[in-house]
Amino acid sequence: MEEKNISENTFNTIVVGGGIAGLTSAAFLSRSGQKVLLIEKNREFGGLVNSFTRDGFHFEAGVRALEDAGIIFPMLKDLGIHLDVIKSPVSLGIGDDIIAIETINDLVKYRELLRRNFPESESEIDEFLRIIRKIMKHMEVLYGIENPVFKDLKRDRTFIFKKLLPWLPKFIFTVGKINRMNMPVEDYLKTIIKNPALRDMISQHFFKNTPAFFALSYFSLYMDYFYPKGGVGKLSEALKNKISECGGEIKAETKIIEVLADKCLVRDANNSIYKYDNLIWAADLKTLYKIVKTEGLAPKIKEKFEETKTTMLKNRGSDSIFSLFLEVDVPLESFKKIAHGHFFYTPSKSGLGETHRKELYEMLGNFEKVEKERIITWLDKFTKLNTYEISIPGLKDPELVPPGKTGMIISLLAEYNLFIEIQKAGWLNEFTTEMENRIINVISGSIYPMLKNNIIARFSFTPLSIENRIGSSEGAIVGWSFQKTMPVVNKIQISDRSVLTPIPSIYQAGQWAYSPAGVPMSILTGKLAADKVIKNKIRTPNK
Ligand SMILES: Cc1cc2nc3c(=O)[nH]c(=O)nc-3n(C[C@H](O)[C@H](O)[C@H](O)COP(=O)(O)OP(=O)(O)OC[C@H]3O[C@@H](n4cnc5c(N)ncnc54)[C@H](O)[C@@H]3O)c2cc1C
């Protein structure tokens, strides 16, 4: 972009990253009357909240269903967006023992499932269920009212006096309790359960070192899952339409590669330049810290920026995921009889043990010397003993598949570094095929025998595909890894600070801005960043 065109390319706020966080920020800012530009590197919007179609089958590229968490519906209501949604109940299974979780009473079914599979650990299971019930109570408080961030607190007196004020003391009390459960879920479970296989059944589909409260709260969130009619991506589509409706500008296929902070400019990969008063960065934060030029900024700001940059770059993204997509020539009814369309399934009750951690890290520590056969033997164990998240979009919305057929996504947590090493060694495609074959063998050999011989087409996304598509460091799917101290805010009571960066005109939002994150927190930080920008419209420069 030449200098003379810069005035056309000048905005009150530029939002970089058209994932769910950036879409939220841009929607609220354009509704407030600001001149807003949302920039997204891909053709499609939504980032990890995105659906796509292949051969008439609809699939999710990222998250498989959504949890309201007291955030998504209030956000939609605040923006006046109507979204058709369907409840998305979850099934849980071990071997051929499957239960459906539909109401809070189904917790009893979960206890029975664990007791049937681990009869020797009855009292530990009871203690574990007691804790889950306690957590559910905390969750009821946390999400007990519509999130105040989406309410007009200046005008809505009824909300303030009837809901917010009575809720606040309970909230503060509950936050104290939650903060005491911040230790890694694996360590927390060791304090109540001796049997390692039972601990694995409960925790092996969580990210390594997930804070105990966040992990165990999923048992309440299972009842909270919903699915937009037409696919998860409909949520992103609705927000994108809202931005356009409110006069916001949207630019797809535009990757930002440089931020000139002192001049409040961003540059894209085609060398076009855009000017902002405020910038919201709603994408990978390591990328932001690498591409910001700080020349010309006040020394104090520069110093703080360099300090934060060092911390950010030292940390890594969360675990990533391997997803296998299947187009199957079997009607939905056959799958419906077995489990819901959102299914957490563990074929073996032996547990992963150290397969996904110690054994893998040993191989990675010495990768050039590790023989292919050893990796394949490891892969055998990894796929047999793991827990899978299985999603069948057609069981949530039957219009998402061609008649008589079923689309299925089978995924499991995967280590980014393994895929990097295998790529370097030159056999990524072969490894991916080996992994796909094993997953199909395990799932058709256990819960869905009809898969065998009925797969019309298949393809998969590795951690490297995620990194390439959404520019997420280490292919992370929920922001920062929990294995080190997270370099961002991680306490709900100070979540509004999570969107600040050392540079006054630059804000951050999304899964990298607050930890632990997911769709609801990405939306919340998107809104918090928009609020800060609106409040600080007239800012002093960065000098
Ligand atoms: C398989 C799977 C299951 C999940 N399950 C759950 C779940 O059950 N519950 C839950 O809450 N969360 C879940 N998540 C996580 C959740 O989807 C994400 O945390 C959330 O969607 C992140 O949103 P975001 O907007 O912060 O980031 P992203 O979705 O990563 O969006 C960032 C956007 O920025 C764009 N971008 C990047 N760099 C640039 C650049 N330089 N210039 C321009 N654009 C750029 C990217 O293309 C992308 O569109 C899951 C994710 C996956 C993949």
Coordinates of C-alpha atoms and ligand atoms in Angstrom, one line a residue:
M1 CA 0.0 0.0 0.0
E2 CA 1.4 3.3 -1.0
E3 CA 1.6 6.2 1.6
K4 CA -1.1 8.2 -0.3
N5 CA -3.6 5.4 0.2
I6 CA -3.0 5.1 3.9
S7 CA -5.9 7.4 4.9
E8 CA -8.3 4.9 3.3
N9 CA -6.6 2.2 5.3
T10 CA -6.9 3.9 8.6
F11 CA -9.2 2.4 11.3
N12 CA -10.2 3.1 14.9
T13 CA -9.5 -0.5 15.6
I14 CA -7.8 -3.3 13.7
V15 CA -8.5 -6.8 14.9
V16 CA -6.0 -9.4 13.7
G17 CA -7.3 -13.0 13.7
G18 CA -10.8 -14.0 12.6
G19 CA -11.1 -16.9 15.1
I20 CA -13.9 -16.7 17.6
A21 CA -12.1 -14.2 19.8
G22 CA -11.4 -11.8 17.0
L23 CA -14.9 -12.1 15.6
T24 CA -16.3 -11.3 19.0
S25 CA -14.1 -8.2 19.4
A26 CA -14.9 -6.9 15.9
A27 CA -18.6 -7.5 16.3
F28 CA -18.8 -5.5 19.6
L29 CA -16.6 -2.7 18.2
S30 CA -18.4 -2.3 15.0
R31 CA -21.7 -2.3 16.9
S32 CA -20.3 0.5 19.0
G33 CA -19.9 2.6 15.9
Q34 CA -16.1 2.4 15.5
K35 CA -14.5 2.1 12.1
V36 CA -13.2 -1.5 12.4
L37 CA -11.2 -3.8 10.2
L38 CA -11.0 -7.6 10.9
I39 CA -8.0 -9.3 9.2
E40 CA -7.8 -13.0 8.8
K41 CA -5.1 -15.0 7.1
N42 CA -7.4 -17.8 5.8
R43 CA -10.2 -17.7 3.3
E44 CA -12.6 -19.0 5.9
F45 CA -13.2 -17.4 9.3
G46 CA -13.7 -19.0 12.7
G47 CA -10.2 -20.5 13.3
L48 CA -10.8 -23.4 15.6
V49 CA -14.6 -22.8 15.5
N50 CA -15.1 -23.8 11.9
S51 CA -17.1 -26.4 9.9
F52 CA -16.4 -27.5 6.3
T53 CA -18.0 -29.8 3.7
R54 CA -16.4 -32.7 1.7
D55 CA -18.4 -34.9 -0.7
G56 CA -21.6 -33.8 1.0
F57 CA -20.4 -34.6 4.5
H58 CA -20.1 -31.8 7.0
F59 CA -17.2 -31.9 9.5
E60 CA -15.8 -29.7 12.2
A61 CA -12.2 -28.5 11.7
G62 CA -11.8 -27.6 15.3
V63 CA -14.1 -27.9 18.4
R64 CA -16.8 -30.5 17.9
A65 CA -19.6 -28.9 20.0
L66 CA -19.9 -25.8 22.2
E67 CA -20.3 -25.2 25.9
D68 CA -22.3 -22.1 26.9
A69 CA -20.4 -21.7 30.2
G70 CA -22.6 -18.7 30.9
I71 CA -20.9 -16.8 28.1
I72 CA -22.0 -17.8 24.6
F73 CA -25.7 -17.3 24.9
P74 CA -25.4 -14.0 26.8
M75 CA -23.0 -12.8 24.1
L76 CA -25.4 -13.8 21.4
K77 CA -28.3 -12.1 23.2
D78 CA -26.3 -8.9 23.7
L79 CA -25.5 -8.8 20.0
G80 CA -29.1 -9.6 19.0
I81 CA -28.0 -12.8 17.2
H82 CA -30.4 -15.7 16.8
L83 CA -28.7 -19.1 16.4
D84 CA -30.7 -22.3 16.0
V85 CA -29.1 -24.8 18.4
I86 CA -29.6 -28.4 19.3
K87 CA -28.6 -30.0 22.6
S88 CA -25.5 -32.2 22.1
P89 CA -25.5 -34.9 24.8
V90 CA -22.3 -36.8 25.5
S91 CA -21.7 -40.5 25.9
L92 CA -18.9 -42.0 27.8
G93 CA -17.6 -45.5 27.3
I94 CA -15.0 -48.0 28.4
G95 CA -14.7 -51.2 26.2
D96 CA -18.3 -52.2 25.4
D97 CA -19.7 -50.5 28.5
I98 CA -21.4 -47.2 27.3
I99 CA -23.4 -44.7 29.2
A100 CA -25.2 -41.5 28.2
I101 CA -24.8 -38.3 30.2
E102 CA -27.9 -36.2 29.9
T103 CA -28.8 -34.9 33.3
I104 CA -27.0 -34.4 36.6
N105 CA -28.6 -37.7 37.8
D106 CA -26.5 -39.6 35.2
L107 CA -23.5 -39.1 37.5
V108 CA -24.8 -42.2 39.2
K109 CA -24.4 -44.0 35.9
Y110 CA -20.9 -42.8 35.7
R111 CA -20.1 -44.1 39.1
E112 CA -21.6 -47.5 38.1
L113 CA -19.5 -47.5 34.9
L114 CA -16.3 -47.0 36.9
R115 CA -17.4 -49.5 39.6
R116 CA -18.2 -52.1 36.9
N117 CA -14.8 -51.7 35.4
F118 CA -12.8 -51.2 38.6
P119 CA -14.7 -53.2 41.3
E120 CA -11.6 -53.2 43.5
S121 CA -11.6 -49.4 43.8
E122 CA -15.2 -48.8 45.0
S123 CA -14.4 -46.5 47.9
E124 CA -12.0 -44.4 45.8
I125 CA -14.6 -44.0 43.1
D126 CA -17.2 -42.8 45.7
E127 CA -14.7 -40.3 47.0
F128 CA -14.0 -39.1 43.4
L129 CA -17.7 -38.7 42.7
R130 CA -18.1 -36.7 45.9
I131 CA -15.5 -34.3 44.6
I132 CA -17.2 -34.1 41.2
R133 CA -20.4 -33.2 42.9
K134 CA -18.7 -30.5 44.9
I135 CA -17.2 -29.1 41.6
M136 CA -20.6 -29.2 40.0
K137 CA -21.9 -27.0 42.9
H138 CA -19.0 -24.5 42.2
M139 CA -19.9 -24.5 38.6
E140 CA -23.5 -23.7 39.4
V141 CA -22.2 -20.6 41.2
L142 CA -19.7 -19.7 38.5
Y143 CA -22.2 -19.9 35.7
G144 CA -25.2 -19.1 37.9
I145 CA -25.9 -15.8 36.3
E146 CA -25.4 -14.4 32.8
N147 CA -21.9 -13.2 32.6
P148 CA -21.9 -9.5 33.7
V149 CA -19.5 -8.7 30.9
F150 CA -22.4 -9.0 28.5
K151 CA -24.8 -6.9 30.5
D152 CA -25.3 -3.1 30.4
L153 CA -24.5 -2.5 34.0
K154 CA -25.2 1.2 33.7
R155 CA -28.8 0.6 32.7
D156 CA -29.9 -2.8 33.9
R157 CA -30.6 -2.0 37.6
T158 CA -32.7 -5.1 38.0
F159 CA -29.8 -7.3 37.0
I160 CA -27.4 -5.5 39.4
F161 CA -29.7 -5.6 42.4
K162 CA -31.5 -8.8 41.9
K163 CA -28.7 -11.0 40.4
L164 CA -25.2 -9.5 40.5
L165 CA -25.0 -8.2 44.0
P166 CA -26.5 -11.3 45.7
W167 CA -24.2 -13.5 43.5
L168 CA -20.9 -11.7 44.2
P169 CA -20.1 -13.0 47.7
K170 CA -20.9 -16.6 46.6
F171 CA -18.6 -16.0 43.5
I172 CA -15.7 -14.8 45.7
F173 CA -16.1 -17.7 48.1
T174 CA -16.2 -20.2 45.2
V175 CA -13.2 -18.6 43.4
G176 CA -11.2 -19.2 46.6
K177 CA -12.1 -22.9 46.6
I178 CA -11.3 -23.2 42.9
N179 CA -7.9 -21.6 43.3
R180 CA -7.1 -24.3 45.8
M181 CA -7.7 -26.9 43.0
N182 CA -5.1 -25.4 40.7
M183 CA -2.7 -28.3 40.9
P184 CA -2.3 -30.7 37.9
V185 CA -5.2 -33.1 37.5
E186 CA -2.8 -36.1 37.5
D187 CA -1.3 -35.1 40.9
Y188 CA -4.7 -34.2 42.3
L189 CA -6.1 -37.6 41.4
K190 CA -3.2 -39.3 43.0
T191 CA -4.4 -37.9 46.3
I192 CA -7.7 -39.8 46.1
I193 CA -7.1 -42.8 43.7
K194 CA -4.3 -45.4 44.0
N195 CA -5.1 -47.4 40.9
P196 CA -3.1 -45.8 38.0
A197 CA -5.4 -47.4 35.3
L198 CA -8.5 -45.9 37.0
R199 CA -6.8 -42.5 37.2
D200 CA -6.0 -42.8 33.5
M201 CA -9.6 -43.6 32.6
I202 CA -10.6 -40.3 34.3
S203 CA -7.8 -38.0 33.1
Q204 CA -6.0 -39.3 30.0
H205 CA -8.0 -37.2 27.5
F206 CA -7.0 -34.0 29.3
F207 CA -4.0 -32.0 28.4
K208 CA -0.8 -32.8 30.4
N209 CA -1.0 -31.0 33.8
T210 CA -4.4 -29.5 33.2
P211 CA -5.4 -27.6 36.4
A212 CA -7.6 -30.1 38.4
F213 CA -10.6 -27.8 38.6
F214 CA -10.7 -27.1 34.9
A215 CA -10.3 -30.7 34.0
L216 CA -12.8 -32.1 36.4
S217 CA -15.4 -29.4 35.7
Y218 CA -15.8 -31.1 32.3
F219 CA -18.2 -33.5 34.0
S220 CA -20.6 -30.6 34.4
L221 CA -19.8 -29.2 31.0
Y222 CA -20.8 -32.5 29.4
M223 CA -24.4 -31.5 30.1
D224 CA -23.8 -28.0 28.8
Y225 CA -22.7 -29.0 25.2
F226 CA -24.9 -27.7 22.4
Y227 CA -24.5 -27.7 18.6
P228 CA -25.6 -25.0 16.2
K229 CA -27.9 -26.4 13.5
G230 CA -25.7 -26.7 10.4
G231 CA -22.5 -27.1 12.3
V232 CA -20.3 -25.4 14.9
G233 CA -19.1 -23.0 12.2
K234 CA -22.5 -21.4 12.1
L235 CA -21.5 -19.5 15.3
S236 CA -18.6 -17.9 13.5
E237 CA -20.7 -17.2 10.4
A238 CA -23.3 -15.4 12.6
L239 CA -20.7 -13.2 14.2
K240 CA -19.1 -12.4 10.8
N241 CA -22.5 -11.4 9.4
K242 CA -23.1 -9.2 12.5
I243 CA -19.8 -7.4 11.8
S244 CA -20.8 -6.6 8.2
E245 CA -24.3 -5.6 9.3
C246 CA -22.8 -3.1 11.7
G247 CA -20.5 -1.7 9.0
G248 CA -17.3 -3.4 10.1
E249 CA -14.8 -4.2 7.3
I250 CA -13.6 -7.7 6.9
K251 CA -10.5 -8.9 5.0
A252 CA -9.8 -12.5 4.4
E253 CA -6.6 -14.2 3.0
T254 CA -4.5 -11.4 4.5
K255 CA -1.7 -12.4 6.8
I256 CA -0.1 -9.8 9.1
I257 CA 3.6 -10.1 9.2
E258 CA 4.8 -6.9 10.9
V259 CA 3.5 -4.5 13.5
L260 CA 5.2 -1.1 13.6
A261 CA 4.1 -0.1 17.1
D262 CA 5.3 3.4 17.3
K263 CA 3.6 4.4 14.1
C264 CA 0.5 2.2 14.8
L265 CA 0.8 0.4 11.5
V266 CA 0.4 -3.3 10.5
R267 CA 1.9 -4.7 7.3
D268 CA 0.5 -7.8 5.5
A269 CA 2.3 -10.4 3.4
N270 CA 1.5 -8.4 0.2
N271 CA 3.2 -5.4 1.7
S272 CA -0.1 -3.5 2.2
I273 CA -0.1 -1.2 5.3
Y274 CA -3.0 -0.4 7.6
K275 CA -3.2 2.2 10.3
Y276 CA -4.9 1.8 13.7
D277 CA -5.6 3.8 16.8
N278 CA -5.9 0.5 18.7
L279 CA -4.9 -3.0 17.7
I280 CA -6.4 -6.2 19.1
W281 CA -4.3 -9.2 18.4
A282 CA -6.6 -12.2 18.5
A283 CA -4.1 -14.8 17.2
D284 CA -1.0 -16.7 18.3
L285 CA 0.8 -14.5 20.9
K286 CA 4.4 -15.8 20.2
T287 CA 3.8 -14.6 16.6
L288 CA 2.8 -11.1 17.9
Y289 CA 5.8 -10.8 20.1
K290 CA 8.1 -11.9 17.2
I291 CA 6.7 -9.4 14.7
V292 CA 6.3 -6.2 16.7
K293 CA 8.9 -3.6 16.0
T294 CA 9.4 -1.4 19.1
E295 CA 11.7 1.3 17.7
G296 CA 10.5 4.7 18.7
L297 CA 8.5 3.5 21.7
A298 CA 9.2 4.9 25.2
P299 CA 12.1 3.1 26.8
K300 CA 9.9 1.9 29.7
I301 CA 7.4 0.3 27.4
K302 CA 10.2 -1.2 25.3
E303 CA 11.8 -2.7 28.4
K304 CA 8.5 -4.2 29.6
F305 CA 7.8 -5.5 26.1
E306 CA 11.2 -7.3 25.9
E307 CA 10.7 -8.8 29.3
T308 CA 7.2 -10.2 28.4
K309 CA 8.5 -11.3 25.0
T310 CA 11.2 -13.4 26.7
T311 CA 8.7 -15.1 28.9
M312 CA 6.3 -15.7 26.0
L313 CA 8.9 -17.2 23.7
K314 CA 10.2 -19.5 26.5
N315 CA 6.8 -21.1 26.8
R316 CA 5.1 -23.5 24.5
G317 CA 1.6 -24.3 23.2
S318 CA -0.7 -26.9 24.8
D319 CA -0.9 -30.5 23.5
S320 CA -2.2 -30.8 20.0
I321 CA -4.5 -33.2 18.4
F322 CA -4.7 -35.8 15.6
S323 CA -8.1 -36.0 13.9
L324 CA -9.2 -38.7 11.5
F325 CA -12.2 -37.8 9.2
L326 CA -14.2 -40.7 7.8
E327 CA -17.0 -40.8 5.2
V328 CA -18.8 -44.0 5.9
D329 CA -21.3 -46.0 3.8
V330 CA -23.5 -46.9 6.8
P331 CA -26.7 -45.1 7.9
L332 CA -26.8 -42.9 11.0
E333 CA -29.3 -45.3 12.7
S334 CA -26.6 -48.0 13.1
F335 CA -24.4 -45.5 15.1
K336 CA -27.3 -44.0 17.0
K337 CA -28.0 -47.3 18.7
I338 CA -24.5 -47.3 20.2
A339 CA -23.8 -43.8 21.5
H340 CA -24.5 -40.1 21.1
G341 CA -22.9 -38.0 18.4
H342 CA -20.3 -36.7 20.9
F343 CA -18.6 -39.6 22.5
F344 CA -15.5 -40.0 24.8
Y345 CA -14.4 -43.5 24.3
T346 CA -11.7 -45.6 25.8
P347 CA -11.4 -49.1 24.2
S348 CA -9.2 -50.6 26.8
K349 CA -9.3 -50.2 30.6
S350 CA -5.6 -50.7 31.0
G351 CA -4.8 -47.0 30.7
L352 CA -2.1 -45.3 28.8
G353 CA 0.4 -45.3 31.7
E354 CA 3.6 -43.7 30.5
T355 CA 2.9 -44.4 26.8
H356 CA 2.1 -40.8 25.9
R357 CA 4.6 -39.2 28.3
K358 CA 7.8 -40.9 29.5
E359 CA 8.1 -43.4 26.7
L360 CA 7.4 -40.8 24.1
Y361 CA 9.7 -38.2 25.6
E362 CA 12.5 -40.9 25.8
M363 CA 12.1 -41.5 22.0
L364 CA 12.0 -37.8 21.3
G365 CA 15.1 -37.1 23.3
N366 CA 17.2 -39.4 21.1
F367 CA 15.1 -39.4 17.9
E368 CA 17.8 -39.9 15.2
K369 CA 18.8 -43.2 16.9
V370 CA 15.3 -44.5 17.3
E371 CA 14.3 -47.2 14.8
K372 CA 11.1 -46.9 12.8
E373 CA 9.9 -50.3 14.2
R374 CA 10.1 -48.9 17.8
I375 CA 8.0 -45.9 16.8
I376 CA 5.4 -48.2 15.2
T377 CA 5.3 -50.5 18.2
W378 CA 4.8 -47.4 20.4
L379 CA 2.0 -46.3 18.0
D380 CA 0.3 -49.6 18.4
K381 CA 0.1 -49.1 22.2
F382 CA -0.7 -45.5 21.9
T383 CA -3.7 -46.1 19.7
K384 CA -4.9 -49.2 21.6
L385 CA -4.8 -47.7 25.1
N386 CA -5.9 -44.1 24.4
T387 CA -9.1 -42.3 24.9
Y388 CA -10.9 -41.0 21.8
E389 CA -13.2 -38.1 21.2
I390 CA -15.6 -39.3 18.5
S391 CA -18.0 -36.9 16.9
I392 CA -20.8 -37.8 14.4
P393 CA -22.2 -34.5 13.1
G394 CA -25.2 -36.3 11.5
L395 CA -26.3 -37.6 14.9
K396 CA -26.6 -34.0 16.0
D397 CA -28.1 -32.7 12.8
P398 CA -29.2 -35.4 10.3
E399 CA -29.0 -32.8 7.4
L400 CA -25.2 -32.8 7.7
V401 CA -24.7 -36.1 5.8
P402 CA -25.9 -37.6 2.5
P403 CA -28.9 -39.9 3.0
G404 CA -27.9 -43.4 4.3
K405 CA -24.4 -42.3 5.1
T406 CA -22.4 -41.2 8.2
G407 CA -19.5 -38.7 8.6
M408 CA -17.3 -39.3 11.6
I409 CA -14.4 -37.5 13.3
I410 CA -12.2 -39.5 15.6
S411 CA -9.5 -37.6 17.5
L412 CA -6.9 -38.1 20.2
L413 CA -4.3 -35.8 21.8
A414 CA -1.0 -35.8 20.0
E415 CA 2.5 -34.5 20.6
Y416 CA 3.6 -31.8 18.1
N417 CA 7.3 -32.6 18.4
L418 CA 6.8 -36.2 17.4
F419 CA 5.2 -35.1 14.1
I420 CA 8.0 -32.5 13.6
E421 CA 10.7 -35.2 14.1
I422 CA 8.9 -37.6 11.7
Q423 CA 8.5 -34.9 9.1
K424 CA 12.3 -34.1 9.4
A425 CA 13.0 -37.8 9.0
G426 CA 10.9 -37.8 5.8
W427 CA 8.1 -40.2 6.5
L428 CA 5.2 -38.0 7.7
N429 CA 2.8 -39.3 5.1
E430 CA 3.6 -42.9 5.9
F431 CA 3.3 -42.3 9.6
T432 CA 0.0 -40.5 9.2
T433 CA -1.4 -43.5 7.2
E434 CA -0.1 -45.9 9.8
M435 CA -1.8 -43.9 12.5
E436 CA -5.1 -43.7 10.5
N437 CA -5.0 -47.5 9.9
R438 CA -4.5 -48.3 13.6
I439 CA -7.2 -45.9 14.7
I440 CA -9.6 -47.6 12.3
N441 CA -8.6 -51.0 13.5
V442 CA -9.0 -50.1 17.1
I443 CA -12.4 -48.5 16.7
S444 CA -13.8 -51.0 14.3
G445 CA -12.4 -53.8 16.4
S446 CA -14.3 -52.5 19.5
I447 CA -17.2 -50.1 19.4
Y448 CA -18.1 -49.6 15.7
P449 CA -17.5 -52.9 13.9
M450 CA -19.6 -51.6 10.9
L451 CA -16.7 -49.3 10.0
K452 CA -14.7 -52.1 8.6
N453 CA -15.1 -52.3 4.8
N454 CA -17.5 -49.4 4.7
I455 CA -15.2 -46.4 4.6
I456 CA -15.7 -44.5 1.4
A457 CA -13.0 -41.9 2.0
R458 CA -10.7 -40.8 4.8
F459 CA -8.3 -38.0 5.6
S460 CA -6.7 -36.6 8.7
F461 CA -5.3 -33.4 10.3
T462 CA -2.1 -33.6 12.2
P463 CA -0.7 -31.1 14.7
L464 CA 1.3 -29.7 11.8
S465 CA -1.9 -29.1 9.8
I466 CA -3.3 -27.1 12.7
E467 CA -0.1 -25.1 13.0
N468 CA -0.2 -24.3 9.2
R469 CA -3.9 -23.5 9.1
I470 CA -4.4 -21.2 12.0
G471 CA -0.7 -20.3 12.8
S472 CA -0.9 -21.7 16.3
S473 CA 2.5 -22.4 17.9
E474 CA 3.1 -26.1 18.4
G475 CA -0.3 -26.8 16.8
A476 CA -1.8 -25.9 20.2
I477 CA -5.6 -26.1 20.5
V478 CA -6.2 -24.3 23.8
G479 CA -3.4 -21.8 24.0
W480 CA -0.5 -22.3 26.4
S481 CA 0.7 -25.6 27.7
F482 CA -0.1 -26.3 31.4
Q483 CA 3.4 -27.8 31.9
K484 CA 5.1 -24.6 32.9
T485 CA 3.9 -21.4 34.7
M486 CA 1.6 -19.8 32.1
P487 CA 2.8 -16.5 30.9
V488 CA -0.6 -14.9 31.0
V489 CA -3.4 -14.2 33.5
N490 CA -4.9 -17.4 34.9
K491 CA -7.2 -16.1 37.7
I492 CA -10.9 -15.5 36.8
Q493 CA -11.2 -12.6 39.2
I494 CA -8.6 -10.6 37.3
S495 CA -9.5 -11.8 33.8
D496 CA -10.0 -8.2 32.6
R497 CA -6.3 -7.7 32.8
S498 CA -5.6 -10.6 30.5
V499 CA -6.2 -8.4 27.4
L500 CA -3.5 -5.8 28.2
T501 CA 0.0 -5.9 26.6
P502 CA 2.9 -3.7 27.5
I503 CA 2.1 -1.4 24.6
P504 CA -0.9 0.8 25.4
S505 CA -2.5 0.7 22.0
I506 CA -2.1 -3.1 21.5
Y507 CA -4.5 -5.5 23.2
Q508 CA -4.6 -9.3 23.1
A509 CA -7.6 -11.7 23.0
G510 CA -8.3 -15.3 22.6
Q511 CA -7.0 -18.6 23.8
W512 CA -3.4 -17.2 24.3
A513 CA -4.5 -14.3 26.3
Y514 CA -6.0 -16.2 29.3
S515 CA -5.3 -19.7 30.6
P516 CA -6.9 -22.2 30.8
A517 CA -8.9 -21.3 27.7
G518 CA -11.4 -22.7 25.3
V519 CA -14.2 -21.2 23.2
P520 CA -16.0 -19.4 26.1
M521 CA -12.8 -17.8 27.4
S522 CA -11.8 -16.8 23.9
I523 CA -15.1 -15.1 23.5
L524 CA -14.9 -13.5 26.9
T525 CA -11.4 -12.0 26.3
G526 CA -12.6 -10.9 22.8
K527 CA -15.4 -8.9 24.5
L528 CA -13.1 -7.6 27.3
A529 CA -10.6 -6.3 24.8
A530 CA -13.4 -4.6 22.8
D531 CA -14.6 -3.0 26.1
K532 CA -11.1 -1.7 27.0
V533 CA -10.7 -0.2 23.5
I534 CA -14.1 1.5 23.7
K535 CA -13.3 2.9 27.1
N536 CA -9.9 4.1 26.1
K537 CA -10.9 5.4 22.7
I538 CA -8.7 8.5 23.1
R539 CA -5.4 7.1 24.2
T540 CA -2.1 8.8 24.7
P541 CA 0.4 7.6 22.2
N542 CA 2.9 4.9 23.0
K543 CA 5.7 7.4 23.8
Ligands
LIG1 C1 -10.5 -30.7 18.2 C2 -10.7 -29.5 19.1 C3 -11.5 -29.7 20.2 C4 -11.7 -28.6 21.1 N1 -12.6 -28.8 22.1 C5 -12.9 -27.8 22.9 C6 -14.0 -27.9 23.9 O1 -14.6 -29.0 24.1 N2 -14.3 -26.8 24.6 C7 -13.7 -25.6 24.4 O2 -14.0 -24.6 25.1 N3 -12.7 -25.5 23.5 C8 -12.3 -26.5 22.7 N4 -11.3 -26.4 21.8 C9 -10.5 -25.1 21.8 C10 -11.2 -23.9 21.1 O3 -11.7 -24.3 19.8 C11 -10.2 -22.8 20.9 O4 -9.6 -22.6 22.2 C12 -10.8 -21.5 20.5 O5 -11.6 -21.7 19.4 C13 -9.7 -20.5 20.1 O6 -10.2 -19.3 19.5 P1 -9.3 -18.1 19.2 O7 -10.1 -17.1 18.4 O8 -8.6 -17.6 20.4 O9 -8.1 -18.7 18.3 P2 -8.1 -19.3 16.8 O10 -9.3 -20.2 16.6 O11 -6.8 -20.0 16.7 O12 -8.2 -18.1 15.8 C14 -7.0 -17.3 15.5 C15 -7.2 -16.9 14.1 O13 -6.2 -16.0 13.7 C16 -5.8 -16.3 12.4 N5 -4.4 -15.8 12.3 C17 -3.3 -16.3 12.8 N6 -2.2 -15.6 12.5 C18 -2.6 -14.6 11.7 C19 -1.9 -13.5 11.1 N7 -0.6 -13.4 11.2 N8 -2.6 -12.7 10.4 C20 -4.0 -12.8 10.2 N9 -4.7 -13.8 10.8 C21 -4.0 -14.7 11.6 C22 -5.9 -17.8 12.3 O14 -6.0 -18.2 10.9 C23 -7.2 -18.0 13.0 O15 -8.4 -17.9 12.2 C24 -11.1 -27.4 20.9 C25 -10.2 -27.2 19.8 C26 -10.0 -28.3 18.9 C27 -9.1 -28.1 17.7

